[in-house]
Amino acid sequence: MILSIKYVTCGEFWSLFFAHFLTATCLTRYTTRKVWIGTIYQHDGFPLGGTHLYVTPTRHRSKYTRLLVQPRTNERQFTLKVYCFVKPLREVPVEKVIEHAGEYQISQGPTGVSRLRLVPGFLSQEEADWMFSKLLAELPWSQKTNFKQGSGRAYEEPRLTCWFGELPYTYSNSTLQPSSQWHPVLIQLREAVEQASGRSFNSLLCNLYRDGKDSIAWHSDSEASLGPEPVIASLSLGDTRCFSLRKQPGPEEDGDYTYVERVRIPLAHGTLLLMEGATQEDWQHQVAKEYHDRGPRINLTFRTIYPEPARAKQTQSHGRWGERR
């Protein structure tokens, strides 16, 4: 389909070119192929060398490789023929937002069903306020040092953590040592979470996000020590932060997350979220940095830890789907 045939001078060339270029850029959202959008011709009909226009999309939809055309002279006129042979192939799925209490089946596949259970107001405002202030002041918060897979380069997590459980917990190539002295508030909360979820938990990873700059990168809680289909019970205290999930891309996507399903959940003060089934196998999650004022937030993630085989400690200490930065 010809979008435009126009005789232009060199001075008019760029405004027309960029108009058509933006049209083609929008269309390339739907494909991963290089798209030819036109050719510049001399007034007598012979194409000039090196004047084909292309747009090459990358995995990031907002970034494109641009091959621009330089007209050779200010005097000649050019014919701008812009063709588009690209049909929209796929649309980027709209991110789903979950805000209300309930059980949500977010996917089903060969590995099983991925489910979320959201319980806003699991703790009353008064309970949540009191527990937040106690845990913020009295837990042994520290900054964990992790090591990059392959390079071994050390880096500090952009948040504070502490660990409670009879067994050690290894992720991102460093280990949290056992700690059996649970704070009384944590014991109370574990009992309440177990009663609400119908599950039992023997361990707890506590995260403190001091402000909006603290975060945790995309990852899955899929260490061998968590066993198959682990259940993670996440209790939030303090300021609201957005908890995001994205589905693992299929093998045909070659690691490209552009077209995967996404879910976003604002986790407010006193909210309980359970991740169950194949969620850790089929999805990743993160708490991204935020560049506006955020107060401190405590996230308590109850889980069950099993003795980890020696080989698994060496091969899966960073988790199956990425390091937690």
Coordinates of C-alpha atoms in Angstrom, one line a residue:
M1 CA 0.0 0.0 0.0
I2 CA 1.4 3.4 -1.0
L3 CA 1.0 5.8 1.9
S4 CA 2.3 8.9 0.0
I5 CA 3.8 10.0 -3.3
K6 CA 5.2 13.5 -3.0
Y7 CA 7.7 15.7 -4.9
V8 CA 9.7 17.6 -2.3
T9 CA 12.7 19.9 -2.1
C10 CA 15.6 19.1 0.2
G11 CA 14.3 21.6 2.7
E12 CA 10.9 19.9 2.8
F13 CA 12.4 16.4 2.8
W14 CA 13.0 15.9 6.6
S15 CA 9.5 17.0 7.8
L16 CA 7.9 14.4 5.5
F17 CA 10.5 11.8 6.2
F18 CA 10.0 12.0 10.0
A19 CA 6.2 12.0 9.6
H20 CA 6.4 8.7 7.7
F21 CA 9.1 7.4 9.9
L22 CA 6.9 7.8 13.0
T23 CA 4.1 6.0 11.2
A24 CA 6.3 3.0 10.5
T25 CA 7.8 3.1 14.0
C26 CA 4.3 2.7 15.4
L27 CA 3.6 -0.3 13.1
T28 CA 6.8 -2.0 14.1
R29 CA 5.5 -2.5 17.6
Y30 CA 3.8 -5.6 16.2
T31 CA 6.7 -7.4 14.6
T32 CA 10.4 -8.2 15.3
R33 CA 11.4 -8.0 11.6
K34 CA 13.2 -5.2 9.9
V35 CA 10.7 -3.1 8.1
W36 CA 11.3 -1.3 4.8
I37 CA 9.2 1.9 4.7
G38 CA 10.3 3.5 1.4
T39 CA 12.8 4.6 -1.1
I40 CA 13.9 8.1 -2.2
Y41 CA 13.9 8.7 -6.0
Q42 CA 15.4 11.4 -8.1
H43 CA 12.9 13.5 -10.0
D44 CA 13.7 11.6 -13.2
G45 CA 12.7 8.3 -11.5
F46 CA 16.1 6.7 -10.9
P47 CA 16.8 5.7 -7.3
L48 CA 19.7 7.3 -5.5
G49 CA 22.3 5.0 -4.0
G50 CA 21.9 4.2 -0.3
T51 CA 18.6 5.9 0.1
H52 CA 16.4 3.0 1.3
L53 CA 14.6 3.7 4.6
Y54 CA 14.4 1.1 7.2
V55 CA 13.2 0.7 10.7
T56 CA 14.6 -2.2 12.8
P57 CA 12.8 -2.9 16.0
T58 CA 14.7 -4.2 19.1
R59 CA 13.3 -6.0 22.1
H60 CA 12.6 -2.6 23.7
R61 CA 9.6 -1.2 21.9
S62 CA 10.6 2.4 22.5
K63 CA 14.1 1.9 20.9
Y64 CA 14.7 1.5 17.2
T65 CA 17.8 1.4 15.0
R66 CA 17.4 4.2 12.5
L67 CA 19.0 4.3 9.1
L68 CA 18.6 7.9 8.0
V69 CA 18.9 9.3 4.5
Q70 CA 21.0 12.3 3.5
P71 CA 19.9 14.1 0.3
R72 CA 22.9 14.8 -1.8
T73 CA 22.1 18.4 -2.8
N74 CA 20.0 21.3 -1.9
E75 CA 18.8 22.0 -5.5
R76 CA 17.4 18.7 -6.6
Q77 CA 13.8 17.6 -6.0
F78 CA 13.0 14.1 -4.7
T79 CA 10.0 11.8 -4.9
L80 CA 9.3 10.2 -1.5
K81 CA 7.4 6.9 -2.0
V82 CA 6.5 5.3 1.3
Y83 CA 5.3 1.7 1.3
C84 CA 4.1 -0.3 4.2
F85 CA 3.8 -4.1 3.9
V86 CA 3.6 -4.8 7.6
K87 CA 0.4 -5.9 9.2
P88 CA 0.0 -5.8 13.0
L89 CA 0.9 -9.3 14.1
R90 CA 0.6 -9.1 17.9
E91 CA -0.4 -6.6 20.5
V92 CA 1.4 -6.2 23.8
P93 CA -0.9 -7.5 26.4
V94 CA -2.5 -5.0 28.7
E95 CA -1.2 -5.2 32.3
K96 CA -3.8 -6.6 34.6
V97 CA -4.2 -4.8 37.9
I98 CA -5.4 -6.7 41.0
E99 CA -6.7 -4.7 43.9
H100 CA -9.6 -6.5 45.5
A101 CA -9.8 -9.5 47.8
G102 CA -10.1 -12.8 46.1
E103 CA -8.4 -15.8 44.6
Y104 CA -7.0 -15.3 41.1
Q105 CA -5.8 -18.0 38.6
I106 CA -3.3 -16.0 36.6
S107 CA -2.2 -18.9 34.2
Q108 CA -2.5 -22.6 33.5
G109 CA -0.1 -24.7 31.5
P110 CA 1.9 -27.9 31.5
T111 CA 3.6 -27.0 34.8
G112 CA 0.2 -26.5 36.5
V113 CA -2.0 -23.7 37.7
S114 CA -0.5 -20.4 39.0
R115 CA -2.7 -18.8 41.7
L116 CA -2.7 -15.7 43.8
R117 CA -4.8 -15.0 46.9
L118 CA -5.1 -11.4 48.0
V119 CA -6.4 -10.4 51.4
P120 CA -6.4 -6.6 51.9
G121 CA -6.9 -5.6 55.5
F122 CA -5.6 -8.9 56.8
L123 CA -4.4 -6.8 59.8
S124 CA -6.5 -4.0 61.3
Q125 CA -5.0 -0.5 61.0
E126 CA -4.1 -0.4 64.7
E127 CA -2.5 -3.9 64.7
A128 CA -0.5 -3.1 61.5
D129 CA 0.7 0.3 62.9
W130 CA 1.9 -1.3 66.2
M131 CA 3.6 -4.3 64.6
F132 CA 5.3 -2.2 61.9
S133 CA 6.8 0.1 64.5
K134 CA 8.0 -2.8 66.7
L135 CA 9.5 -4.7 63.8
L136 CA 11.2 -1.7 62.3
A137 CA 12.9 -0.9 65.6
E138 CA 13.7 -4.3 66.9
L139 CA 14.5 -6.7 64.1
P140 CA 18.3 -7.3 63.3
W141 CA 18.2 -5.6 59.9
S142 CA 21.4 -5.8 57.8
Q143 CA 22.4 -5.3 54.1
K144 CA 23.2 -8.7 52.4
T145 CA 26.1 -9.0 50.0
N146 CA 25.4 -11.2 46.9
F147 CA 27.6 -12.4 44.1
K148 CA 27.0 -12.3 40.4
Q149 CA 26.6 -15.7 38.7
G150 CA 29.6 -16.3 36.5
S151 CA 31.7 -13.3 37.3
G152 CA 31.5 -13.6 41.1
R153 CA 31.4 -9.8 41.4
A154 CA 30.0 -8.7 44.8
Y155 CA 27.1 -6.3 45.1
E156 CA 24.9 -5.1 48.0
E157 CA 21.2 -5.6 47.9
P158 CA 19.2 -2.3 47.6
R159 CA 17.2 -3.1 50.8
L160 CA 17.8 -4.5 54.3
T161 CA 16.9 -8.1 55.3
C162 CA 16.9 -10.6 58.1
W163 CA 16.2 -14.3 58.3
F164 CA 14.4 -16.6 60.7
G165 CA 14.4 -20.4 60.4
E166 CA 16.1 -23.6 61.6
L167 CA 17.9 -24.0 58.2
P168 CA 20.1 -21.7 56.2
Y169 CA 18.7 -20.1 53.0
T170 CA 20.9 -19.5 50.0
Y171 CA 20.1 -17.3 47.0
S172 CA 22.2 -15.1 44.7
N173 CA 25.3 -17.1 45.7
S174 CA 25.3 -16.1 49.4
T175 CA 23.7 -17.7 52.4
L176 CA 21.6 -16.4 55.3
Q177 CA 22.5 -18.4 58.4
P178 CA 19.9 -20.1 60.6
S179 CA 18.3 -18.1 63.3
S180 CA 15.9 -19.8 65.6
Q181 CA 15.1 -16.9 67.9
W182 CA 11.9 -15.6 66.4
H183 CA 10.6 -12.2 67.6
P184 CA 7.3 -12.6 69.5
V185 CA 5.5 -10.4 67.0
L186 CA 6.7 -12.7 64.2
I187 CA 5.5 -15.8 66.0
Q188 CA 2.1 -14.2 66.4
L189 CA 2.0 -13.3 62.7
R190 CA 3.1 -16.7 61.5
E191 CA 0.2 -18.3 63.5
A192 CA -2.3 -15.9 62.0
V193 CA -1.0 -16.4 58.4
E194 CA -1.0 -20.2 58.8
Q195 CA -4.6 -20.2 60.0
A196 CA -5.7 -17.9 57.1
S197 CA -3.8 -19.9 54.4
G198 CA -4.2 -23.4 55.7
R199 CA -0.5 -23.9 55.2
S200 CA 2.4 -24.3 57.6
F201 CA 5.7 -22.3 57.4
N202 CA 9.0 -22.9 59.1
S203 CA 11.0 -19.9 57.8
L204 CA 10.7 -16.2 57.2
L205 CA 12.6 -13.8 55.0
C206 CA 12.1 -10.2 56.1
N207 CA 12.7 -7.3 53.7
L208 CA 12.9 -3.6 54.7
Y209 CA 12.5 -1.1 51.8
R210 CA 13.7 2.1 53.4
D211 CA 12.4 4.4 50.7
G212 CA 11.4 4.4 47.1
K213 CA 15.0 3.8 46.0
D214 CA 15.1 0.4 47.6
S215 CA 13.9 -2.5 45.4
I216 CA 14.1 -6.1 44.4
A217 CA 14.7 -7.1 40.8
W218 CA 12.9 -9.6 38.6
H219 CA 13.3 -13.1 40.1
S220 CA 11.4 -16.3 41.1
D221 CA 11.6 -18.0 44.5
S222 CA 12.6 -21.2 42.9
E223 CA 15.6 -22.4 44.9
A224 CA 15.9 -26.1 45.4
S225 CA 15.5 -25.7 49.2
L226 CA 11.9 -24.4 48.6
G227 CA 10.8 -27.7 47.0
P228 CA 8.3 -28.1 44.1
E229 CA 5.4 -25.6 43.8
P230 CA 6.4 -23.5 46.9
V231 CA 3.8 -21.4 48.7
I232 CA 5.0 -17.9 49.6
A233 CA 2.9 -15.9 52.0
S234 CA 3.8 -12.2 51.7
L235 CA 2.6 -9.7 54.4
S236 CA 3.1 -6.0 53.8
L237 CA 3.5 -3.3 56.5
G238 CA 4.2 0.3 56.0
D239 CA 3.9 2.4 52.8
T240 CA 2.2 1.0 49.7
R241 CA 4.5 -0.4 47.0
C242 CA 3.6 -2.0 43.6
F243 CA 4.3 -5.7 43.3
S244 CA 4.7 -6.7 39.7
L245 CA 4.6 -10.1 38.0
R246 CA 5.5 -11.1 34.5
K247 CA 5.0 -14.5 32.9
Q248 CA 8.0 -16.5 31.7
P249 CA 8.3 -16.2 27.9
G250 CA 8.0 -19.4 25.8
P251 CA 11.1 -20.9 24.1
E252 CA 10.1 -19.4 20.8
E253 CA 10.5 -15.9 22.3
D254 CA 14.2 -16.4 22.9
G255 CA 14.1 -14.6 26.2
D256 CA 12.1 -11.7 25.0
Y257 CA 9.6 -10.4 27.6
T258 CA 7.8 -7.9 25.3
Y259 CA 4.7 -9.9 24.8
V260 CA 4.3 -11.7 28.1
E261 CA 1.4 -11.3 30.4
R262 CA 1.9 -8.9 33.3
V263 CA 0.1 -8.4 36.6
R264 CA 0.4 -5.4 39.0
I265 CA -0.8 -5.4 42.6
P266 CA -0.5 -2.4 44.9
L267 CA 0.3 -3.9 48.3
A268 CA -1.0 -1.6 51.1
H269 CA -0.4 -1.6 54.9
G270 CA -1.7 -4.9 56.4
T271 CA -2.2 -6.7 53.1
L272 CA -1.6 -10.5 52.8
L273 CA -0.7 -12.0 49.4
L274 CA -0.2 -15.7 48.8
M275 CA 1.6 -17.1 45.7
E276 CA 0.7 -20.7 45.1
G277 CA 0.9 -23.6 42.5
A278 CA 3.2 -23.0 39.6
T279 CA 3.6 -19.3 40.2
Q280 CA 7.3 -19.6 41.0
E281 CA 7.9 -21.9 38.0
D282 CA 6.0 -19.8 35.4
W283 CA 6.2 -16.2 36.7
Q284 CA 8.8 -13.7 37.9
H285 CA 8.1 -10.9 40.4
Q286 CA 9.7 -7.6 41.5
V287 CA 9.3 -4.5 43.5
A288 CA 10.7 -1.7 41.3
K289 CA 12.3 1.5 42.3
E290 CA 10.0 4.5 42.6
Y291 CA 11.2 8.0 42.0
H292 CA 8.8 9.9 44.2
D293 CA 8.5 10.0 48.0
R294 CA 7.9 6.6 49.7
G295 CA 8.1 5.8 53.3
P296 CA 9.6 2.6 54.7
R297 CA 7.9 -0.7 54.0
I298 CA 8.4 -4.1 55.7
N299 CA 7.6 -7.2 53.7
L300 CA 7.4 -10.5 55.6
T301 CA 7.7 -13.6 53.3
F302 CA 6.8 -16.8 55.1
R303 CA 7.9 -20.0 53.4
T304 CA 8.9 -23.6 54.0
I305 CA 12.5 -24.6 53.7
Y306 CA 13.8 -28.2 53.2
P307 CA 17.4 -29.5 53.5
E308 CA 19.1 -28.7 50.2
P309 CA 21.0 -31.3 48.2
A310 CA 24.7 -30.5 48.0
R311 CA 24.7 -30.3 44.1
A312 CA 21.7 -28.0 44.2
K313 CA 23.6 -25.6 46.5
Q314 CA 26.2 -25.2 43.8
T315 CA 24.0 -25.0 40.8
Q316 CA 20.9 -23.3 41.9
S317 CA 22.0 -20.9 44.7
H318 CA 21.0 -17.9 42.6
G319 CA 17.5 -19.2 41.9
R320 CA 16.3 -20.6 38.6
W321 CA 15.2 -17.4 37.0
G322 CA 17.7 -14.7 38.0
E323 CA 19.5 -13.0 40.8
R324 CA 17.8 -10.7 43.3
R325 CA 19.3 -7.3 42.9

